CSV table of C-alpha atoms in Angstrom, one decimal:
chain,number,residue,atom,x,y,z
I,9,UNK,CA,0.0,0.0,0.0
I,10,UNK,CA,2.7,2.2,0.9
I,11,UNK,CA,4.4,1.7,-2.2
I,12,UNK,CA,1.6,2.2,-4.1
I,13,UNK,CA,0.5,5.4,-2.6
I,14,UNK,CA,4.9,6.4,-3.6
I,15,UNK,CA,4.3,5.8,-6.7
I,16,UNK,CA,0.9,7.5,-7.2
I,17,UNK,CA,2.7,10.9,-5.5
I,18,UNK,CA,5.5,10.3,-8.0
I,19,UNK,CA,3.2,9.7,-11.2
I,20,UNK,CA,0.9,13.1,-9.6
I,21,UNK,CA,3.8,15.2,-9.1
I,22,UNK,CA,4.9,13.9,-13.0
I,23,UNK,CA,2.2,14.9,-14.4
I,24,UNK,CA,1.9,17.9,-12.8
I,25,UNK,CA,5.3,19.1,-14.4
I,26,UNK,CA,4.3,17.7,-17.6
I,27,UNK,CA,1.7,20.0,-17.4
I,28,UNK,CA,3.7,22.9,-16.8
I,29,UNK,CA,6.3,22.1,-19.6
I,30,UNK,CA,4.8,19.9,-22.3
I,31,UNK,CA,4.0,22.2,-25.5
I,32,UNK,CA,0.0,22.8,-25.9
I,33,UNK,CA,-2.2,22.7,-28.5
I,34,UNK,CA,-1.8,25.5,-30.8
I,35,UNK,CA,-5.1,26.4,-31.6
I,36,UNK,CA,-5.6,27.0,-27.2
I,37,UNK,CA,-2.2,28.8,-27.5
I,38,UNK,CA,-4.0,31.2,-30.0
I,39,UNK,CA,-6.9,31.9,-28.1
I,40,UNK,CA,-4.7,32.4,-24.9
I,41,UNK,CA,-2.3,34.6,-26.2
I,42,UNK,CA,-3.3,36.6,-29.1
I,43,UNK,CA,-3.2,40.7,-28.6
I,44,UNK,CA,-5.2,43.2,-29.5
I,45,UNK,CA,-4.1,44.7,-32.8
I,46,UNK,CA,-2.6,48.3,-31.2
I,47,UNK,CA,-3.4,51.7,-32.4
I,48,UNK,CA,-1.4,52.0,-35.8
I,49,UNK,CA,-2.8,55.6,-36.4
I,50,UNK,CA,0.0,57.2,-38.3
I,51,UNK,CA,2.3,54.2,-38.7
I,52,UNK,CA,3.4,53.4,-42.3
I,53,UNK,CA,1.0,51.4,-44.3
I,54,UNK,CA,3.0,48.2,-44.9
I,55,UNK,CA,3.2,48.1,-41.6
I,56,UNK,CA,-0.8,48.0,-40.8
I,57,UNK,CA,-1.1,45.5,-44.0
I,58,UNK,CA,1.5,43.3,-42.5
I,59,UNK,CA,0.3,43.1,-38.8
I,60,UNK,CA,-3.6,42.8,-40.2
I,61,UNK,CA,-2.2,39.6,-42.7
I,62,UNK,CA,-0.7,38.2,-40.0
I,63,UNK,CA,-4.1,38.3,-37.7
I,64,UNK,CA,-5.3,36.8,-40.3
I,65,UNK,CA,-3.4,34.0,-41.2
I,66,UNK,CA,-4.0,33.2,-37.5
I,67,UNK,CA,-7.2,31.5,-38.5
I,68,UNK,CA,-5.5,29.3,-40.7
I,69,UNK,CA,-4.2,26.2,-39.0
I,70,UNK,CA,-1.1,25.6,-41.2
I,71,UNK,CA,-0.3,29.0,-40.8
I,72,UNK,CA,-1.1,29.8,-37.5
I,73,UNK,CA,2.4,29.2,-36.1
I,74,UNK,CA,4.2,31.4,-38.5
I,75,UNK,CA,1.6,34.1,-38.5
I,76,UNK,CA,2.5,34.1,-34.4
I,77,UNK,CA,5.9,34.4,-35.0
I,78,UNK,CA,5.8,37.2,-37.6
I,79,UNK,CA,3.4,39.0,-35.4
I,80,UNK,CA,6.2,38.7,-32.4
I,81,UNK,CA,8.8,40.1,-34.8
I,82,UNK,CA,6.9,43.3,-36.5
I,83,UNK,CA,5.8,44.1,-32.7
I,84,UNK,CA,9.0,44.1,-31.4
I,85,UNK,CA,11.1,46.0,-34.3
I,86,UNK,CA,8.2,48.9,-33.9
I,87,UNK,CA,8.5,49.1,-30.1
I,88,UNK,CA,4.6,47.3,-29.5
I,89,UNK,CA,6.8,45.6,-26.6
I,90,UNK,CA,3.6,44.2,-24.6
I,91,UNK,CA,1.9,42.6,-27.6
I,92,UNK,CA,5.1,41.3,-28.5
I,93,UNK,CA,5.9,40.0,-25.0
I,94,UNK,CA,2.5,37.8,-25.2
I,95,UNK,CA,3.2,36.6,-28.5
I,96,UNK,CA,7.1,35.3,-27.3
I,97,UNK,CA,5.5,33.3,-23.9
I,98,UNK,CA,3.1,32.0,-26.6
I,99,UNK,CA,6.2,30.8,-28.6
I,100,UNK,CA,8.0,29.6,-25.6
I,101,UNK,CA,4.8,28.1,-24.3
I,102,UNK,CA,4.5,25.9,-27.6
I,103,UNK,CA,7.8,25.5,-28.2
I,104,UNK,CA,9.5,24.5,-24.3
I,105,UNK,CA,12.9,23.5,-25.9
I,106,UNK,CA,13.9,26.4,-28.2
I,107,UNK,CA,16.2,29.2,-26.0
I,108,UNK,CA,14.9,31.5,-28.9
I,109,UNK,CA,12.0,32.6,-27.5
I,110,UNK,CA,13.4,33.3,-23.6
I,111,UNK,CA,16.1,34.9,-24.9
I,112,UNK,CA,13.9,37.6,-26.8
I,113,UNK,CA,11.8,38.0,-23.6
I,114,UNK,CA,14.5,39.2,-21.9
I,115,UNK,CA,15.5,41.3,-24.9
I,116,UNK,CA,12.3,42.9,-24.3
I,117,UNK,CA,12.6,43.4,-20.2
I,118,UNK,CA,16.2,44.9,-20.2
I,119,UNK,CA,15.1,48.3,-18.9
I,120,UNK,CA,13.1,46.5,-16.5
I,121,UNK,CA,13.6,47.8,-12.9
I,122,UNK,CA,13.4,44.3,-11.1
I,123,UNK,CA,15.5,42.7,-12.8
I,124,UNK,CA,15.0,38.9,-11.5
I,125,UNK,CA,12.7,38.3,-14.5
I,126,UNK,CA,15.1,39.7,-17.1
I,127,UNK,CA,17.6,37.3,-15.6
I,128,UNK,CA,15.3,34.3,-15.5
I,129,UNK,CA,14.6,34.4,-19.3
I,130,UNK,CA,18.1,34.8,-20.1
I,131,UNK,CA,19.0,31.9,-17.5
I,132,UNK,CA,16.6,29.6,-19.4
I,133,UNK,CA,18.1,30.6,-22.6
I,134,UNK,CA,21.6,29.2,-21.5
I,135,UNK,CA,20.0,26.4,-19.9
I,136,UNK,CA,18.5,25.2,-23.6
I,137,UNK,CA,21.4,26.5,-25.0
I,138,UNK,CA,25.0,26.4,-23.0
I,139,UNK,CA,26.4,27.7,-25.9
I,140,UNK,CA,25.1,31.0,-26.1
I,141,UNK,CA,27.4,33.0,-25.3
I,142,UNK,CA,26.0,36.5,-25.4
I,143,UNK,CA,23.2,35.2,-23.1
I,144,UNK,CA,26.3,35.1,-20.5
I,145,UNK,CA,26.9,38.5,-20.8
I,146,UNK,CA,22.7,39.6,-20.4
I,147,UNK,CA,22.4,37.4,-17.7
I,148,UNK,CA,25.0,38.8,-15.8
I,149,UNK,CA,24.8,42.4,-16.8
I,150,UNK,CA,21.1,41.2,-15.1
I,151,UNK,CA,22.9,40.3,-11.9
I,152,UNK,CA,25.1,43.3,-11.6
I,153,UNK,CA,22.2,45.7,-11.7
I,154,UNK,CA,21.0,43.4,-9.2
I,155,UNK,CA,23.5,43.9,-7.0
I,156,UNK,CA,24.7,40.4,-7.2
I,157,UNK,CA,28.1,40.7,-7.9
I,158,UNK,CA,29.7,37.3,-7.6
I,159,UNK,CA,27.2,35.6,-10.0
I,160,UNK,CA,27.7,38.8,-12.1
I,161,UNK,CA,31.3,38.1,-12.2
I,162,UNK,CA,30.6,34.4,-12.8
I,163,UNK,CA,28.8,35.0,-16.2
I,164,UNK,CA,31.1,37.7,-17.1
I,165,UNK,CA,33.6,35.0,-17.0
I,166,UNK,CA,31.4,32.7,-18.8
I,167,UNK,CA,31.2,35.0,-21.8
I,168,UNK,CA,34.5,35.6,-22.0
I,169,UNK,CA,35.0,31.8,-21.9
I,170,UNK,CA,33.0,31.8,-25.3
I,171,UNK,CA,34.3,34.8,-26.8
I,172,UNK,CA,37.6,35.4,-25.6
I,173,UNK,CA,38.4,38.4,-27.6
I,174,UNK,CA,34.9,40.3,-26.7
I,175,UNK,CA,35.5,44.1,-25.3
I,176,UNK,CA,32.2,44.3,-24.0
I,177,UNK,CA,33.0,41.2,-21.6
I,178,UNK,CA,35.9,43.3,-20.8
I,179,UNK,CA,34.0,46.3,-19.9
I,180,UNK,CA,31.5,44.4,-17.8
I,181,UNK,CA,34.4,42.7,-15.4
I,182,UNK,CA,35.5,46.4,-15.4
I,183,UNK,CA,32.2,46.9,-13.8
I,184,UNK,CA,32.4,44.3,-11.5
I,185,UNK,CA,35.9,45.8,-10.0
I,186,UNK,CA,34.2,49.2,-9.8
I,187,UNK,CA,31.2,48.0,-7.8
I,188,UNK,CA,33.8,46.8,-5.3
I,189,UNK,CA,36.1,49.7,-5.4
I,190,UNK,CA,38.8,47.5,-6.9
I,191,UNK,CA,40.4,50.2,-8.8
I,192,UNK,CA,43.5,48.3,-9.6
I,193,UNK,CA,41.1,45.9,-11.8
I,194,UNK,CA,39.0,48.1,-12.8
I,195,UNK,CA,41.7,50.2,-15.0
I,196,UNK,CA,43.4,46.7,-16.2
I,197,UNK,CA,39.7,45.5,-17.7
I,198,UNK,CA,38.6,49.4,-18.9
I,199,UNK,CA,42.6,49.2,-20.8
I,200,UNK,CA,42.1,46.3,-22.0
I,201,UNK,CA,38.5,46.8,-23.4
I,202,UNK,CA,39.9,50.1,-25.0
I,203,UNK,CA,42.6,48.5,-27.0
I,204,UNK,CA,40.3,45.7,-27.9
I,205,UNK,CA,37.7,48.1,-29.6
I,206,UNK,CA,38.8,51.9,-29.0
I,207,UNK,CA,35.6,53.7,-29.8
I,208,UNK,CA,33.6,51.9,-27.3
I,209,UNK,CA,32.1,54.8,-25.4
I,210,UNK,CA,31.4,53.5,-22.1
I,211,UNK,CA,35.2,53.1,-21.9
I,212,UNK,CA,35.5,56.8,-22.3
I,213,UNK,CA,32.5,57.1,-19.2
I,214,UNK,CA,34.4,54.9,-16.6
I,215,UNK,CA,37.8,54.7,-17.1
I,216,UNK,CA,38.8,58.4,-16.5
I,217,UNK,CA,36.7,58.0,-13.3
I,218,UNK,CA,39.0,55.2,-12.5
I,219,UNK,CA,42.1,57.0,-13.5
I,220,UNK,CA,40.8,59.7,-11.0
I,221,UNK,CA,40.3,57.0,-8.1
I,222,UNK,CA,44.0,56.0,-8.6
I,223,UNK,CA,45.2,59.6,-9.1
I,224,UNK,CA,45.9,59.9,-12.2
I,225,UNK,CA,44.2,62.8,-13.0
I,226,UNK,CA,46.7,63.4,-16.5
I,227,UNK,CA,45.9,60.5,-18.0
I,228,UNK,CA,41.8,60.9,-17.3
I,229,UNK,CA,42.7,64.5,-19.0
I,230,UNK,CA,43.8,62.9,-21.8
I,231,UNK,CA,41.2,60.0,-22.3
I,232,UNK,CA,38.7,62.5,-22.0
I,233,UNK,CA,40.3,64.9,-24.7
I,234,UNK,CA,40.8,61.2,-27.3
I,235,UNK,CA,37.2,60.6,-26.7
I,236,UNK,CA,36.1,63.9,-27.8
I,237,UNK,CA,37.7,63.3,-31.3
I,238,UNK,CA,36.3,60.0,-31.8
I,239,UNK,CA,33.0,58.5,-33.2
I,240,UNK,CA,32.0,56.9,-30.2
I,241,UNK,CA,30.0,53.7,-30.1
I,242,UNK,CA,27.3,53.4,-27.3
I,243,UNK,CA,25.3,50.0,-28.7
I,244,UNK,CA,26.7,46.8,-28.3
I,245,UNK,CA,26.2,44.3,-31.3
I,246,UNK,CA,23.9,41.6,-31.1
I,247,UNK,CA,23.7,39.1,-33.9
I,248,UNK,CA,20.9,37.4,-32.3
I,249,UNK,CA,18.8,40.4,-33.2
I,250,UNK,CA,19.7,41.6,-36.8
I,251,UNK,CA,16.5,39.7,-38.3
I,252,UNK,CA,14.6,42.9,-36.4
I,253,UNK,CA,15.6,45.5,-38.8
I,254,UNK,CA,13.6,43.9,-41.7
I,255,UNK,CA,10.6,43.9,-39.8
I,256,UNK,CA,11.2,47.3,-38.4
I,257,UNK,CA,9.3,51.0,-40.1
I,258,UNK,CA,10.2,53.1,-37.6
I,259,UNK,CA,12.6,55.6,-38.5
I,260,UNK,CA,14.7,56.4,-35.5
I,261,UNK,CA,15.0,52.7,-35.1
I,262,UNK,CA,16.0,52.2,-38.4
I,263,UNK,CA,18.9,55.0,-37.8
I,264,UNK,CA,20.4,53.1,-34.8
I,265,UNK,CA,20.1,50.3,-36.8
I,266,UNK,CA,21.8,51.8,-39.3
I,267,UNK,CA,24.8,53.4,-37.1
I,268,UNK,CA,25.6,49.9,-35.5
I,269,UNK,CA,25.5,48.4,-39.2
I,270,UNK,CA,28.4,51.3,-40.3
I,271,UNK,CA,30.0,50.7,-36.5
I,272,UNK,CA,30.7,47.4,-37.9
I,273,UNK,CA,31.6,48.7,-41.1
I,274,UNK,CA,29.1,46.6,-43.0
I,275,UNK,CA,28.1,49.9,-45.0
I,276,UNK,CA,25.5,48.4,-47.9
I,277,UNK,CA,23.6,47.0,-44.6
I,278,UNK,CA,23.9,50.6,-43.6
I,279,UNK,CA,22.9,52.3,-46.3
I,280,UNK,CA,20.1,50.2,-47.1
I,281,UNK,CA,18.5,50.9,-43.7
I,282,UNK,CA,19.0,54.7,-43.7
I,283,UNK,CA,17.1,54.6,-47.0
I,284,UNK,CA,14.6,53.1,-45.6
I,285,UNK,CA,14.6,55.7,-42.5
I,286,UNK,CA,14.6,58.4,-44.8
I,287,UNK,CA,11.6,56.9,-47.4
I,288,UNK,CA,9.7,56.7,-43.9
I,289,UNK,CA,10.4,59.9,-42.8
I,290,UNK,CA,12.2,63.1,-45.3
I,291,UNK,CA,12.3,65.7,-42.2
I,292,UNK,CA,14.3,62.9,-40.3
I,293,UNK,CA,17.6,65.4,-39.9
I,294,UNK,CA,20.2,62.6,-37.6
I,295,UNK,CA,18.9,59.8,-40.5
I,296,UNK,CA,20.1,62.8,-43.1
I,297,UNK,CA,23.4,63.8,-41.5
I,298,UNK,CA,24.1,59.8,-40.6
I,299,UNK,CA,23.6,59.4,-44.4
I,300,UNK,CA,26.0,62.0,-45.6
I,301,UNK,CA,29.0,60.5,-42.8
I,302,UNK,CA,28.0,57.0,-44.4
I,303,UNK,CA,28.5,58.4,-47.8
I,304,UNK,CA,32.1,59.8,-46.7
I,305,UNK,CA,33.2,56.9,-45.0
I,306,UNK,CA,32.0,55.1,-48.1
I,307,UNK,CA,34.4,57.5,-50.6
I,308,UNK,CA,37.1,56.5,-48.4
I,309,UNK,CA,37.2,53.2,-48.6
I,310,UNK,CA,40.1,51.7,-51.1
I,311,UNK,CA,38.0,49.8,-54.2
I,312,UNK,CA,37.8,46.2,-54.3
Protein backbone atom coordinates (compact mmCIF):
# COMPACT_ATOMS: atom_id res chain seq x y z
CA UNK A 1 0.00 0.00 0.00
CA UNK A 2 2.75 2.20 0.94
CA UNK A 3 4.38 1.69 -2.23
CA UNK A 4 1.61 2.20 -4.09
CA UNK A 5 0.49 5.44 -2.61
CA UNK A 6 4.86 6.44 -3.57
CA UNK A 7 4.30 5.82 -6.75
CA UNK A 8 0.91 7.54 -7.17
CA UNK A 9 2.74 10.93 -5.51
CA UNK A 10 5.45 10.27 -7.95
CA UNK A 11 3.20 9.74 -11.20
CA UNK A 12 0.89 13.07 -9.65
CA UNK A 13 3.80 15.16 -9.13
CA UNK A 14 4.85 13.92 -13.03
CA UNK A 15 2.16 14.93 -14.36
CA UNK A 16 1.94 17.89 -12.80
CA UNK A 17 5.25 19.12 -14.39
CA UNK A 18 4.34 17.75 -17.56
CA UNK A 19 1.69 20.00 -17.36
CA UNK A 20 3.67 22.86 -16.82
CA UNK A 21 6.32 22.08 -19.61
CA UNK A 22 4.80 19.88 -22.28
CA UNK A 23 4.01 22.15 -25.55
CA UNK A 24 -0.05 22.79 -25.91
CA UNK A 25 -2.15 22.66 -28.49
CA UNK A 26 -1.83 25.53 -30.83
CA UNK A 27 -5.14 26.35 -31.59
CA UNK A 28 -5.58 26.99 -27.23
CA UNK A 29 -2.23 28.84 -27.45
CA UNK A 30 -3.96 31.17 -30.03
CA UNK A 31 -6.86 31.93 -28.06
CA UNK A 32 -4.74 32.39 -24.88
CA UNK A 33 -2.27 34.58 -26.22
CA UNK A 34 -3.28 36.62 -29.10
CA UNK A 35 -3.24 40.65 -28.59
CA UNK A 36 -5.22 43.18 -29.47
CA UNK A 37 -4.13 44.72 -32.84
CA UNK A 38 -2.59 48.32 -31.23
CA UNK A 39 -3.38 51.67 -32.42
CA UNK A 40 -1.40 51.95 -35.80
CA UNK A 41 -2.81 55.60 -36.37
CA UNK A 42 0.02 57.21 -38.27
CA UNK A 43 2.26 54.23 -38.67
CA UNK A 44 3.39 53.42 -42.33
CA UNK A 45 0.97 51.37 -44.30
CA UNK A 46 3.02 48.24 -44.94
CA UNK A 47 3.24 48.13 -41.56
CA UNK A 48 -0.81 47.97 -40.80
CA UNK A 49 -1.06 45.51 -43.98
CA UNK A 50 1.48 43.32 -42.46
CA UNK A 51 0.29 43.13 -38.79
CA UNK A 52 -3.55 42.75 -40.20
CA UNK A 53 -2.25 39.56 -42.71
CA UNK A 54 -0.67 38.21 -39.98
CA UNK A 55 -4.12 38.27 -37.73
CA UNK A 56 -5.32 36.77 -40.31
CA UNK A 57 -3.43 33.97 -41.16
CA UNK A 58 -4.04 33.24 -37.52
CA UNK A 59 -7.23 31.47 -38.47
CA UNK A 60 -5.50 29.28 -40.73
CA UNK A 61 -4.18 26.24 -38.95
CA UNK A 62 -1.12 25.65 -41.16
CA UNK A 63 -0.34 29.01 -40.85
CA UNK A 64 -1.08 29.82 -37.47
CA UNK A 65 2.39 29.21 -36.09
CA UNK A 66 4.16 31.38 -38.47
CA UNK A 67 1.56 34.06 -38.53
CA UNK A 68 2.49 34.11 -34.37
CA UNK A 69 5.89 34.45 -35.00
CA UNK A 70 5.83 37.22 -37.61
CA UNK A 71 3.44 38.99 -35.37
CA UNK A 72 6.20 38.70 -32.38
CA UNK A 73 8.82 40.09 -34.78
CA UNK A 74 6.89 43.27 -36.50
CA UNK A 75 5.78 44.12 -32.67
CA UNK A 76 8.98 44.06 -31.45
CA UNK A 77 11.05 46.01 -34.27
CA UNK A 78 8.25 48.92 -33.87
CA UNK A 79 8.52 49.06 -30.10
CA UNK A 80 4.57 47.35 -29.48
CA UNK A 81 6.78 45.62 -26.58
CA UNK A 82 3.55 44.24 -24.64
CA UNK A 83 1.93 42.61 -27.59
CA UNK A 84 5.07 41.29 -28.48
CA UNK A 85 5.92 40.04 -25.04
CA UNK A 86 2.49 37.84 -25.19
CA UNK A 87 3.25 36.64 -28.51
CA UNK A 88 7.14 35.30 -27.27
CA UNK A 89 5.49 33.34 -23.87
CA UNK A 90 3.14 31.97 -26.58
CA UNK A 91 6.20 30.82 -28.59
CA UNK A 92 7.97 29.58 -25.60
CA UNK A 93 4.83 28.06 -24.30
CA UNK A 94 4.53 25.91 -27.60
CA UNK A 95 7.79 25.47 -28.18
CA UNK A 96 9.51 24.55 -24.35
CA UNK A 97 12.88 23.49 -25.90
CA UNK A 98 13.95 26.40 -28.22
CA UNK A 99 16.24 29.20 -25.96
CA UNK A 100 14.94 31.51 -28.86
CA UNK A 101 12.04 32.55 -27.51
CA UNK A 102 13.37 33.35 -23.61
CA UNK A 103 16.09 34.94 -24.86
CA UNK A 104 13.91 37.64 -26.77
CA UNK A 105 11.76 38.01 -23.59
CA UNK A 106 14.51 39.21 -21.90
CA UNK A 107 15.47 41.34 -24.89
CA UNK A 108 12.35 42.87 -24.28
CA UNK A 109 12.59 43.42 -20.24
CA UNK A 110 16.20 44.93 -20.18
CA UNK A 111 15.08 48.31 -18.89
CA UNK A 112 13.06 46.46 -16.48
CA UNK A 113 13.63 47.81 -12.86
CA UNK A 114 13.42 44.28 -11.12
CA UNK A 115 15.50 42.73 -12.80
CA UNK A 116 14.97 38.90 -11.48
CA UNK A 117 12.68 38.30 -14.52
CA UNK A 118 15.12 39.72 -17.10
CA UNK A 119 17.64 37.32 -15.63
CA UNK A 120 15.30 34.29 -15.48
CA UNK A 121 14.58 34.41 -19.26
CA UNK A 122 18.09 34.81 -20.09
CA UNK A 123 18.99 31.88 -17.52
CA UNK A 124 16.59 29.63 -19.38
CA UNK A 125 18.14 30.60 -22.63
CA UNK A 126 21.63 29.20 -21.47
CA UNK A 127 20.03 26.37 -19.85
CA UNK A 128 18.46 25.16 -23.58
CA UNK A 129 21.39 26.46 -25.02
CA UNK A 130 25.04 26.37 -23.03
CA UNK A 131 26.43 27.70 -25.86
CA UNK A 132 25.06 31.00 -26.09
CA UNK A 133 27.44 32.98 -25.26
CA UNK A 134 25.98 36.48 -25.39
CA UNK A 135 23.20 35.16 -23.13
CA UNK A 136 26.26 35.09 -20.52
CA UNK A 137 26.88 38.53 -20.83
CA UNK A 138 22.74 39.59 -20.43
CA UNK A 139 22.40 37.37 -17.74
CA UNK A 140 25.01 38.75 -15.80
CA UNK A 141 24.77 42.45 -16.85
CA UNK A 142 21.15 41.24 -15.06
CA UNK A 143 22.85 40.28 -11.87
CA UNK A 144 25.08 43.33 -11.65
CA UNK A 145 22.17 45.67 -11.73
CA UNK A 146 21.04 43.43 -9.20
CA UNK A 147 23.52 43.89 -7.00
CA UNK A 148 24.68 40.44 -7.19
CA UNK A 149 28.10 40.74 -7.88
CA UNK A 150 29.66 37.27 -7.59
CA UNK A 151 27.23 35.61 -9.98
CA UNK A 152 27.65 38.76 -12.13
CA UNK A 153 31.32 38.11 -12.18
CA UNK A 154 30.59 34.42 -12.83
CA UNK A 155 28.77 35.01 -16.17
CA UNK A 156 31.07 37.70 -17.14
CA UNK A 157 33.59 34.99 -17.05
CA UNK A 158 31.45 32.66 -18.82
CA UNK A 159 31.19 35.04 -21.78
CA UNK A 160 34.49 35.57 -21.97
CA UNK A 161 35.00 31.81 -21.86
CA UNK A 162 33.00 31.83 -25.27
CA UNK A 163 34.31 34.77 -26.76
CA UNK A 164 37.62 35.40 -25.62
CA UNK A 165 38.40 38.40 -27.59
CA UNK A 166 34.87 40.31 -26.75
CA UNK A 167 35.54 44.07 -25.26
CA UNK A 168 32.22 44.32 -24.01
CA UNK A 169 33.03 41.21 -21.56
CA UNK A 170 35.87 43.26 -20.75
CA UNK A 171 34.00 46.32 -19.95
CA UNK A 172 31.53 44.42 -17.80
CA UNK A 173 34.44 42.72 -15.43
CA UNK A 174 35.46 46.41 -15.45
CA UNK A 175 32.19 46.92 -13.78
CA UNK A 176 32.39 44.33 -11.46
CA UNK A 177 35.91 45.83 -10.03
CA UNK A 178 34.25 49.16 -9.80
CA UNK A 179 31.16 48.00 -7.80
CA UNK A 180 33.83 46.85 -5.29
CA UNK A 181 36.13 49.68 -5.42
CA UNK A 182 38.82 47.47 -6.90
CA UNK A 183 40.43 50.22 -8.81
CA UNK A 184 43.47 48.30 -9.56
CA UNK A 185 41.11 45.89 -11.76
CA UNK A 186 39.00 48.05 -12.80
CA UNK A 187 41.73 50.18 -14.98
CA UNK A 188 43.41 46.69 -16.19
CA UNK A 189 39.71 45.45 -17.74
CA UNK A 190 38.63 49.36 -18.93
CA UNK A 191 42.63 49.17 -20.85
CA UNK A 192 42.06 46.28 -22.00
CA UNK A 193 38.52 46.80 -23.36
CA UNK A 194 39.87 50.15 -25.00
CA UNK A 195 42.61 48.54 -26.96
CA UNK A 196 40.33 45.74 -27.93
CA UNK A 197 37.71 48.07 -29.64
CA UNK A 198 38.76 51.94 -28.98
CA UNK A 199 35.62 53.71 -29.84
CA UNK A 200 33.65 51.87 -27.35
CA UNK A 201 32.05 54.76 -25.40
CA UNK A 202 31.37 53.48 -22.08
CA UNK A 203 35.15 53.10 -21.95
CA UNK A 204 35.54 56.77 -22.27
CA UNK A 205 32.47 57.14 -19.16
CA UNK A 206 34.36 54.89 -16.58
CA UNK A 207 37.85 54.69 -17.14
CA UNK A 208 38.81 58.40 -16.54
CA UNK A 209 36.71 57.96 -13.27
CA UNK A 210 38.95 55.17 -12.50
CA UNK A 211 42.14 57.02 -13.49
CA UNK A 212 40.76 59.72 -10.96
CA UNK A 213 40.29 57.04 -8.08
CA UNK A 214 44.03 55.98 -8.63
CA UNK A 215 45.23 59.57 -9.05
CA UNK A 216 45.86 59.88 -12.20
CA UNK A 217 44.20 62.77 -13.01
CA UNK A 218 46.69 63.40 -16.54
CA UNK A 219 45.92 60.46 -17.96
CA UNK A 220 41.76 60.85 -17.26
CA UNK A 221 42.70 64.54 -18.99
CA UNK A 222 43.76 62.92 -21.79
CA UNK A 223 41.23 59.95 -22.26
CA UNK A 224 38.66 62.52 -22.03
CA UNK A 225 40.28 64.89 -24.66
CA UNK A 226 40.83 61.18 -27.28
CA UNK A 227 37.18 60.58 -26.72
CA UNK A 228 36.09 63.95 -27.80
CA UNK A 229 37.69 63.26 -31.32
CA UNK A 230 36.26 59.97 -31.76
CA UNK A 231 33.04 58.47 -33.18
CA UNK A 232 32.00 56.88 -30.16
CA UNK A 233 30.02 53.70 -30.15
CA UNK A 234 27.31 53.36 -27.30
CA UNK A 235 25.28 50.04 -28.71
CA UNK A 236 26.69 46.79 -28.27
CA UNK A 237 26.20 44.33 -31.32
CA UNK A 238 23.95 41.56 -31.11
CA UNK A 239 23.66 39.12 -33.86
CA UNK A 240 20.94 37.39 -32.33
CA UNK A 241 18.77 40.35 -33.18
CA UNK A 242 19.72 41.56 -36.79
CA UNK A 243 16.50 39.73 -38.35
CA UNK A 244 14.62 42.88 -36.39
CA UNK A 245 15.60 45.48 -38.77
CA UNK A 246 13.56 43.92 -41.70
CA UNK A 247 10.59 43.90 -39.80
CA UNK A 248 11.17 47.25 -38.36
CA UNK A 249 9.30 51.05 -40.10
CA UNK A 250 10.23 53.15 -37.62
CA UNK A 251 12.61 55.57 -38.54
CA UNK A 252 14.74 56.37 -35.50
CA UNK A 253 15.03 52.65 -35.11
CA UNK A 254 15.97 52.22 -38.42
CA UNK A 255 18.94 54.98 -37.76
CA UNK A 256 20.39 53.11 -34.84
CA UNK A 257 20.08 50.32 -36.82
CA UNK A 258 21.76 51.81 -39.31
CA UNK A 259 24.82 53.37 -37.09
CA UNK A 260 25.62 49.89 -35.53
CA UNK A 261 25.51 48.37 -39.24
CA UNK A 262 28.37 51.27 -40.30
CA UNK A 263 30.00 50.70 -36.53
CA UNK A 264 30.72 47.43 -37.92
CA UNK A 265 31.64 48.68 -41.09
CA UNK A 266 29.13 46.57 -42.97
CA UNK A 267 28.14 49.94 -44.98
CA UNK A 268 25.50 48.39 -47.90
CA UNK A 269 23.59 46.96 -44.62
CA UNK A 270 23.86 50.61 -43.55
CA UNK A 271 22.89 52.34 -46.34
CA UNK A 272 20.06 50.15 -47.14
CA UNK A 273 18.51 50.93 -43.68
CA UNK A 274 19.01 54.67 -43.71
CA UNK A 275 17.09 54.62 -47.05
CA UNK A 276 14.63 53.09 -45.63
CA UNK A 277 14.56 55.68 -42.48
CA UNK A 278 14.57 58.44 -44.76
CA UNK A 279 11.59 56.89 -47.38
CA UNK A 280 9.69 56.72 -43.88
CA UNK A 281 10.35 59.95 -42.80
CA UNK A 282 12.20 63.14 -45.30
CA UNK A 283 12.31 65.69 -42.20
CA UNK A 284 14.34 62.93 -40.35
CA UNK A 285 17.62 65.36 -39.93
CA UNK A 286 20.23 62.63 -37.61
CA UNK A 287 18.86 59.82 -40.50
CA UNK A 288 20.10 62.77 -43.10
CA UNK A 289 23.39 63.82 -41.48
CA UNK A 290 24.13 59.82 -40.56
CA UNK A 291 23.56 59.41 -44.43
CA UNK A 292 26.04 61.98 -45.64
CA UNK A 293 29.00 60.54 -42.77
CA UNK A 294 28.00 57.01 -44.36
CA UNK A 295 28.53 58.40 -47.83
CA UNK A 296 32.14 59.81 -46.67
CA UNK A 297 33.21 56.90 -45.00
CA UNK A 298 32.03 55.07 -48.13
CA UNK A 299 34.43 57.54 -50.57
CA UNK A 300 37.08 56.53 -48.42
CA UNK A 301 37.15 53.24 -48.59
CA UNK A 302 40.15 51.71 -51.05
CA UNK A 303 38.01 49.84 -54.19
CA UNK A 304 37.81 46.15 -54.29
Amino acid sequence: MLISLVVMGGLSLMVRKFEREAPRPFDRLIVEVLPELPDLTGRPQELIERLELAHGNLQVGELQREALVELAYLYHANGFFSQAESCYLGLESFETENPRWPYLLGILKLDRQDQAVTATHFARAIRLDPTHSLAYLRLGNAYLKGGLLEEAETAFEYRLLGSPRDAWGRVAMGRVSIAREDWSAARDWLEQAKDQRPELGIVYDLLPEVYLETGDVEAAKSLRREGEALDLVYEMSDEHLLFLQDYCYDADLLLRFAREARSQTDFDRALELLQRAVALNLDNKDALAELEKLIVEIEGQPPN
